[in-house]
Every structure is written in structure tokens, then in C-alpha cells.
Short mmCIF file of C-alpha atoms in Angstrom, two decimals:
data_model
loop_
_atom_site.label_atom_id
_atom_site.label_comp_id
_atom_site.label_asym_id
_atom_site.label_seq_id
_atom_site.Cartn_x
_atom_site.Cartn_y
_atom_site.Cartn_z
CA UNK A 1 79.57 46.77 60.44
CA UNK A 2 81.91 43.83 61.39
CA UNK A 3 83.56 41.86 58.66
CA UNK A 4 82.74 38.19 58.38
CA UNK A 5 85.56 35.87 59.38
CA UNK A 6 87.56 34.27 56.57
CA UNK A 7 89.59 31.06 56.60
CA UNK A 8 92.48 32.14 54.41
CA UNK A 9 94.55 29.07 55.21
CA UNK A 10 92.05 26.70 53.59
CA UNK A 11 93.44 25.21 50.40
CA UNK A 12 91.26 24.72 47.34
CA UNK A 13 90.66 21.17 46.41
CA UNK A 14 92.18 21.65 42.91
CA UNK A 15 95.49 23.01 44.22
CA UNK A 16 98.55 20.79 43.81
CA UNK A 17 101.22 20.57 46.55
CA UNK A 18 104.38 22.60 45.93
CA UNK A 19 107.17 20.57 44.30
CA UNK A 20 109.97 19.43 46.54
CA UNK A 21 113.05 21.73 46.52
CA UNK A 22 116.27 20.33 45.23
CA UNK A 23 118.98 20.20 47.81
CA UNK A 24 121.84 22.40 46.76
CA UNK A 25 125.51 21.53 46.93
CA UNK A 26 127.24 23.29 49.84
CA UNK A 27 129.73 25.95 48.89
CA UNK A 28 133.32 25.87 50.26
CA UNK A 29 132.31 28.68 52.64
CA UNK A 30 129.37 26.67 53.94
CA UNK A 31 131.46 23.55 54.40
CA UNK A 32 134.19 25.45 56.18
CA UNK A 33 131.72 27.32 58.39
CA UNK A 34 129.90 24.18 59.43
CA UNK A 35 133.02 22.41 60.68
CA UNK A 36 134.87 25.48 61.95
CA UNK A 37 131.97 26.76 64.04
CA UNK A 38 131.93 23.49 65.93
CA UNK A 39 135.69 23.68 66.51
CA UNK A 40 135.56 27.27 67.74
CA UNK A 41 132.62 26.60 70.15
CA UNK A 42 134.41 23.50 71.59
CA UNK A 43 137.69 25.43 72.02
CA UNK A 44 135.92 28.50 73.52
CA UNK A 45 132.69 27.47 75.25
CA UNK A 46 132.27 30.89 76.86
CA UNK A 47 131.97 32.72 73.55
CA UNK A 48 128.60 33.93 72.56
CA UNK A 49 127.11 32.64 69.29
CA UNK A 50 127.79 36.00 67.63
CA UNK A 51 131.38 36.04 68.79
CA UNK A 52 131.93 32.54 67.51
CA UNK A 53 130.48 33.54 64.09
CA UNK A 54 132.77 36.54 63.96
CA UNK A 55 135.86 34.36 64.77
CA UNK A 56 134.90 31.84 62.12
CA UNK A 57 134.44 34.61 59.52
CA UNK A 58 137.90 35.97 60.34
CA UNK A 59 139.37 32.49 60.07
CA UNK A 60 137.79 32.14 56.59
CA UNK A 61 139.82 35.08 55.37
CA UNK A 62 143.01 33.15 56.05
CA UNK A 63 141.79 29.60 55.40
CA UNK A 64 143.38 27.53 52.61
CA UNK A 65 139.88 26.37 51.67
CA UNK A 66 138.99 29.92 50.69
CA UNK A 67 139.16 30.18 46.85
CA UNK A 68 140.51 33.77 47.16
CA UNK A 69 143.54 32.36 48.95
CA UNK A 70 144.44 29.82 46.24
CA UNK A 71 146.09 32.31 43.94
#
């Protein structure tokens, strides 16, 4: 016997919309990654996205912005 179709995406009339998420402050890593990725891609346009990410991650290890390097 076939099941009747259900509309599971239909919201109930008494449901409230989800509250807006607070925007988080970017971490030093996020800030570095955002700017450095653009620089790496401009300097090496033939790199794949994955290779550019790997390069930026390696640059982060030596970066002065990295809190681990501020000792």
C-alpha cells in the first residue's frame, strides 16, 4: 500500500522564525588567511585552490601574526 505524500517543509503557523546569529569576531588565523590567500593566488595564478590553501597554511606557521610565534 503506497504511503500518502507529506509536505514536511510546511511550517506551522505558531512557529517563530529562528533568531539571527551574532556575527563572530574573526580570529587572527581567519584574518591572515583571508588576506594571504588573495596574495598567494595573485602571485601564483596557476596554483589550484588546494595548493594555495596549503601554501597559506605553511605561511601561517612562520607568520608574525601567529600567536604561537610571539613568544
